[in-house]
CSV table of C-alpha atoms in Angstrom, one decimal:
chain,number,residue,atom,x,y,z
A,1,MET,CA,-27.3,-7.1,6.1
A,2,ARG,CA,-25.7,-4.6,8.4
A,3,LEU,CA,-24.9,-1.9,5.8
A,4,LYS,CA,-28.0,-2.2,3.7
A,5,ASP,CA,-28.7,1.0,1.7
A,6,LYS,CA,-25.5,2.7,3.0
A,7,VAL,CA,-23.0,4.4,0.7
A,8,ALA,CA,-19.3,4.2,1.3
A,9,ILE,CA,-16.1,5.6,-0.1
A,10,ILE,CA,-13.2,3.1,0.2
A,11,THR,CA,-9.7,4.2,-0.7
A,12,GLY,CA,-7.0,1.7,-1.7
A,13,ALA,CA,-9.6,-0.7,-3.0
A,14,ALA,CA,-7.6,-2.3,-5.8
A,15,SER,CA,-6.1,-5.1,-3.7
A,16,GLY,CA,-5.3,-6.5,-0.3
A,17,ILE,CA,-7.2,-5.1,2.7
A,18,GLY,CA,-9.0,-2.5,0.7
A,19,ARG,CA,-10.4,-5.1,-1.7
A,20,GLY,CA,-11.4,-7.2,1.3
A,21,VAL,CA,-13.3,-4.3,2.8
A,22,ALA,CA,-15.0,-3.6,-0.5
A,23,LEU,CA,-16.2,-7.2,-0.9
A,24,LYS,CA,-17.4,-7.3,2.7
A,25,PHE,CA,-19.3,-4.1,2.4
A,26,ALA,CA,-21.0,-5.4,-0.7
A,27,GLN,CA,-22.0,-8.6,1.1
A,28,GLU,CA,-23.4,-6.4,3.9
A,29,GLY,CA,-25.6,-4.4,1.4
A,30,ALA,CA,-23.5,-1.2,0.9
A,31,SER,CA,-22.9,0.5,-2.4
A,32,SER,CA,-19.4,1.9,-2.7
A,33,LEU,CA,-17.2,4.2,-4.6
A,34,LEU,CA,-13.9,2.4,-4.9
A,35,VAL,CA,-10.8,4.6,-5.2
A,36,ASP,CA,-7.2,3.6,-6.1
A,37,ILE,CA,-4.3,4.8,-8.1
A,38,ASN,CA,-4.3,1.3,-9.7
A,39,GLY,CA,-7.0,1.5,-12.3
A,40,ALA,CA,-6.8,-2.1,-13.4
A,41,GLY,CA,-6.9,-3.4,-9.9
A,42,VAL,CA,-9.9,-1.3,-8.8
A,43,ARG,CA,-11.8,-2.2,-11.9
A,44,GLU,CA,-11.2,-5.9,-11.0
A,45,THR,CA,-12.5,-5.3,-7.5
A,46,ALA,CA,-15.7,-3.6,-8.9
A,47,SER,CA,-16.2,-6.5,-11.3
A,48,MET,CA,-16.0,-9.0,-8.4
A,49,ILE,CA,-18.6,-7.1,-6.6
A,50,GLU,CA,-20.9,-6.8,-9.6
A,51,GLN,CA,-20.6,-10.5,-10.4
A,52,ALA,CA,-21.8,-11.2,-6.8
A,53,GLY,CA,-24.8,-8.9,-7.3
A,54,GLY,CA,-23.4,-5.9,-5.5
A,55,ARG,CA,-23.1,-2.3,-6.6
A,56,ALA,CA,-19.8,-0.4,-6.9
A,57,THR,CA,-18.4,2.4,-9.0
A,58,ILE,CA,-14.7,3.3,-9.4
A,59,MET,CA,-12.4,6.3,-9.5
A,60,GLN,CA,-8.8,6.1,-10.4
A,61,ALA,CA,-7.0,8.7,-8.3
A,62,ASP,CA,-3.9,9.5,-6.4
A,63,ILE,CA,-5.0,10.5,-2.9
A,64,ARG,CA,-1.8,12.6,-2.6
A,65,ASP,CA,-3.3,15.0,-5.2
A,66,ARG,CA,-5.4,17.2,-2.9
A,67,ALA,CA,-7.6,18.4,-5.8
A,68,MET,CA,-8.7,14.8,-6.2
A,69,LEU,CA,-10.0,14.6,-2.6
A,70,THR,CA,-12.9,17.1,-3.3
A,71,ALA,CA,-13.5,15.2,-6.6
A,72,ILE,CA,-13.8,11.9,-4.8
A,73,VAL,CA,-16.6,13.1,-2.6
A,74,ALA,CA,-18.3,14.8,-5.5
A,75,GLN,CA,-18.1,11.6,-7.5
A,76,ALA,CA,-19.7,9.5,-4.7
A,77,LEU,CA,-22.6,12.0,-4.5
A,78,LYS,CA,-23.0,12.0,-8.3
A,79,ASP,CA,-23.0,8.2,-8.4
A,80,PHE,CA,-25.3,7.5,-5.3
A,81,ASP,CA,-26.8,10.9,-4.3
A,82,THR,CA,-25.8,10.4,-0.7
A,83,LEU,CA,-22.9,9.3,1.5
A,84,ASP,CA,-22.6,7.6,4.9
A,85,ILE,CA,-19.2,5.9,5.4
A,86,LEU,CA,-15.6,6.7,4.6
A,87,VAL,CA,-12.8,4.1,4.9
A,88,ASN,CA,-9.3,5.6,4.7
A,89,ASN,CA,-7.4,2.5,3.7
A,90,ALA,CA,-4.9,3.7,1.1
A,91,GLY,CA,-1.3,4.3,2.2
A,92,MET,CA,2.3,4.0,1.3
A,93,ALA,CA,5.5,2.7,2.9
A,94,THR,CA,9.2,2.7,2.2
A,95,ALA,CA,11.8,1.1,4.4
A,96,GLY,CA,15.3,2.3,5.2
A,97,PHE,CA,17.7,3.2,8.0
A,98,TYR,CA,16.4,6.2,9.9
A,99,ALA,CA,19.5,8.4,9.3
A,100,ASP,CA,19.2,7.8,5.5
A,101,TYR,CA,15.6,8.8,5.1
A,102,THR,CA,15.1,11.6,2.6
A,103,ILE,CA,12.7,14.4,2.9
A,104,ALA,CA,11.0,13.0,-0.3
A,105,ASP,CA,10.5,9.7,1.5
A,106,LEU,CA,9.0,11.4,4.5
A,107,ASP,CA,6.8,13.7,2.5
A,108,MET,CA,5.4,10.8,0.4
A,109,MET,CA,4.3,9.0,3.5
A,110,LEU,CA,2.9,12.1,5.2
A,111,GLU,CA,0.8,12.9,2.2
A,112,ALA,CA,-0.6,9.4,1.7
A,113,ASN,CA,-0.8,8.2,5.3
A,114,LEU,CA,-1.8,11.3,7.2
A,115,LYS,CA,-2.7,14.3,5.1
A,116,ALA,CA,-5.0,12.5,2.7
A,117,PRO,CA,-7.0,10.8,5.4
A,118,PHE,CA,-7.2,14.0,7.3
A,119,LEU,CA,-8.4,16.1,4.4
A,120,LEU,CA,-10.7,13.5,2.8
A,121,SER,CA,-12.4,12.9,6.2
A,122,GLN,CA,-12.8,16.7,6.4
A,123,GLN,CA,-14.6,16.7,3.1
A,124,VAL,CA,-16.9,13.9,4.1
A,125,ALA,CA,-17.5,15.4,7.6
A,126,ARG,CA,-18.6,18.7,6.0
A,127,TYR,CA,-21.2,16.9,3.9
A,128,LEU,CA,-22.5,14.9,6.8
A,129,VAL,CA,-22.8,17.9,9.1
A,130,GLU,CA,-24.4,20.1,6.5
A,131,HIS,CA,-27.0,17.5,5.8
A,132,HIS,CA,-27.5,16.5,9.4
A,133,LYS,CA,-26.6,12.9,8.6
A,134,PRO,CA,-25.0,10.4,11.0
A,135,GLY,CA,-21.8,8.9,9.6
A,136,ARG,CA,-18.9,6.6,10.1
A,137,ILE,CA,-15.2,7.2,9.4
A,138,VAL,CA,-12.8,4.3,9.7
A,139,ASN,CA,-9.0,4.8,9.4
A,140,ILE,CA,-6.7,1.9,8.7
A,141,THR,CA,-3.6,2.3,10.8
A,142,SER,CA,-1.2,-0.5,11.8
A,143,ILE,CA,0.2,-2.2,14.8
A,144,THR,CA,3.1,0.2,14.3
A,145,ALA,CA,0.8,2.9,15.7
A,146,GLU,CA,1.4,1.1,19.0
A,147,LYS,CA,4.9,-0.3,18.7
A,148,ALA,CA,7.9,-0.3,16.4
A,149,SER,CA,7.7,-3.8,14.9
A,150,ALA,CA,10.6,-3.8,12.5
A,151,SER,CA,13.8,-1.8,11.9
A,152,GLY,CA,13.8,0.6,8.9
A,153,THR,CA,10.2,1.7,9.4
A,154,THR,CA,10.6,5.0,11.4
A,155,ALA,CA,8.7,7.3,9.0
A,156,TYR,CA,5.9,4.7,8.5
A,157,CYS,CA,5.5,4.2,12.2
A,158,ALA,CA,5.4,8.0,12.7
A,159,THR,CA,2.6,8.5,10.2
A,160,LYS,CA,0.5,5.6,11.4
A,161,GLY,CA,0.9,6.9,15.0
A,162,ALA,CA,-0.2,10.3,13.9
A,163,LEU,CA,-3.2,8.8,12.1
A,164,ARG,CA,-4.2,7.2,15.5
A,165,ALA,CA,-4.0,10.5,17.2
A,166,PHE,CA,-6.0,12.1,14.5
A,167,THR,CA,-8.7,9.4,14.9
A,168,ARG,CA,-9.1,10.3,18.6
A,169,ALA,CA,-9.2,14.1,18.0
A,170,ALA,CA,-11.6,13.9,15.1
A,171,ALA,CA,-13.9,11.6,17.1
A,172,TYR,CA,-14.0,14.3,19.9
A,173,ASP,CA,-14.9,17.0,17.4
A,174,LEU,CA,-17.5,15.0,15.4
A,175,GLY,CA,-19.2,13.2,18.2
A,176,PRO,CA,-21.8,15.9,18.8
A,177,HIS,CA,-22.8,15.5,15.1
A,178,ASN,CA,-23.4,11.7,15.5
A,179,ILE,CA,-20.3,10.9,13.4
A,180,THR,CA,-18.1,8.2,14.8
A,181,VAL,CA,-14.4,8.0,13.9
A,182,ASN,CA,-12.5,4.8,14.7
A,183,ALA,CA,-9.3,3.1,13.5
A,184,VAL,CA,-8.3,-0.5,12.8
A,185,GLY,CA,-4.7,-1.6,13.2
A,186,PRO,CA,-3.8,-4.7,11.2
A,187,GLY,CA,-0.9,-6.9,12.1
A,188,PRO,CA,1.0,-8.8,9.4
A,189,THR,CA,-1.7,-9.6,6.8
A,190,ARG,CA,-1.7,-11.8,3.7
A,191,THR,CA,-1.9,-9.3,0.8
A,192,GLY,CA,-0.3,-9.2,-2.6
A,193,MET,CA,2.8,-7.5,-1.2
A,194,THR,CA,3.3,-9.8,1.7
A,195,SER,CA,2.6,-12.9,-0.4
A,196,GLN,CA,5.6,-11.9,-2.6
A,197,VAL,CA,7.7,-11.6,0.5
A,198,PHE,CA,6.6,-15.1,1.6
A,199,GLN,CA,7.5,-16.5,-1.9
A,200,GLN,CA,10.9,-14.9,-1.8
A,201,ASP,CA,11.6,-16.0,1.8
A,202,PRO,CA,9.3,-18.9,2.9
A,203,THR,CA,10.7,-18.7,6.4
A,204,ARG,CA,9.3,-15.2,6.9
A,205,GLU,CA,5.6,-16.2,7.3
A,206,LYS,CA,6.6,-18.8,9.9
A,207,ALA,CA,8.6,-16.2,11.7
A,208,TRP,CA,5.7,-13.8,11.8
A,209,ALA,CA,3.3,-16.5,12.8
A,210,SER,CA,5.6,-17.6,15.6
A,211,LYS,CA,5.4,-14.2,17.2
A,212,THR,CA,1.5,-14.1,17.0
A,213,PRO,CA,-0.4,-15.8,19.8
A,214,LEU,CA,-3.0,-17.1,17.4
A,215,GLY,CA,-0.3,-18.7,15.3
A,216,ARG,CA,-0.9,-17.3,11.8
A,217,VAL,CA,-0.8,-14.2,9.8
A,218,GLY,CA,-4.0,-12.3,9.1
A,219,GLU,CA,-6.2,-12.4,6.1
A,220,PRO,CA,-7.9,-9.3,4.5
A,221,SER,CA,-11.2,-10.7,5.6
A,222,ASP,CA,-10.1,-10.5,9.3
A,223,VAL,CA,-9.6,-6.8,8.9
A,224,ALA,CA,-12.7,-6.3,6.7
A,225,ASN,CA,-15.0,-7.9,9.3
A,226,THR,CA,-13.9,-5.4,11.9
A,227,VAL,CA,-14.2,-2.5,9.6
A,228,ALA,CA,-17.7,-3.5,8.7
A,229,PHE,CA,-18.7,-3.7,12.3
A,230,LEU,CA,-17.3,-0.2,13.0
A,231,ALA,CA,-19.2,1.1,10.0
A,232,SER,CA,-22.5,-0.4,11.1
A,233,ASP,CA,-25.2,0.7,13.5
A,234,GLU,CA,-24.0,-2.0,15.9
A,235,ALA,CA,-21.0,0.3,16.7
A,236,SER,CA,-23.0,3.5,17.1
A,237,TYR,CA,-21.7,4.0,20.6
A,238,ILE,CA,-18.0,3.3,19.8
A,239,THR,CA,-15.8,6.2,18.8
A,240,GLY,CA,-12.2,7.3,19.1
A,241,GLN,CA,-11.0,3.8,19.4
A,242,LEU,CA,-8.2,1.8,17.8
A,243,ILE,CA,-8.9,-2.0,17.4
A,244,PHE,CA,-5.9,-4.1,16.6
A,245,VAL,CA,-6.6,-7.0,14.3
A,246,ASP,CA,-3.3,-8.8,14.8
A,247,GLY,CA,-3.9,-12.2,16.3
A,248,GLY,CA,-2.5,-10.8,19.6
A,249,ARG,CA,0.8,-9.6,18.0
A,250,THR,CA,0.8,-6.4,20.1
A,251,LEU,CA,0.8,-8.5,23.3
A,252,TRP,CA,4.5,-9.2,22.8
A,253,ALA,CA,6.9,-7.0,24.6
């Protein structure tokens, strides 16, 4: 098991990619604090892990509440007495014509998609540096960090692009402390949200798949496998990188 005896914080763990990462980490031997604003969903994820023989605790929290970020790290240390890995998965998105975006829309995505990962990573890095521990930080970005993939997503693209830049800069600063910082950029992935889209418009999945060289949309496990690799000792000499898990979608012009 690649993550045996490691302790992780995983945000946005109630469903979709976050749940996939949490389940994969448990399979690889990690104990995790699962964080999400959706209390019922994150409890369900924890229950799935415990039924499979893994170990997880939960914390219902809105990562946009900055006071909660310190509390998240404190809770992980209370539950497990140590910390090795942070996965910044939680995020938010709204769609709309660029000229019609409100400041509230932009602020919501900046808080969730950039400021929370920045500040939570800072809290984790402080602990790791103070205790002279190596560590792993993995940020979940998007293929939109590379290219605009759909109209009406200007603010989302901007925040995910900024998260990519943060990943590179943080990796530079934290490298001397043996802390790696990497990012994973999913393409269209089958989650609860996208499944609803596919049900409403069955042609959408085929359209997305037709623009993907591997001919299908992604599964949460596809992303989770890459996150687990980056969190493991196998990736100890990889930092500042963004790995797209998109079936080749970003190869399209």
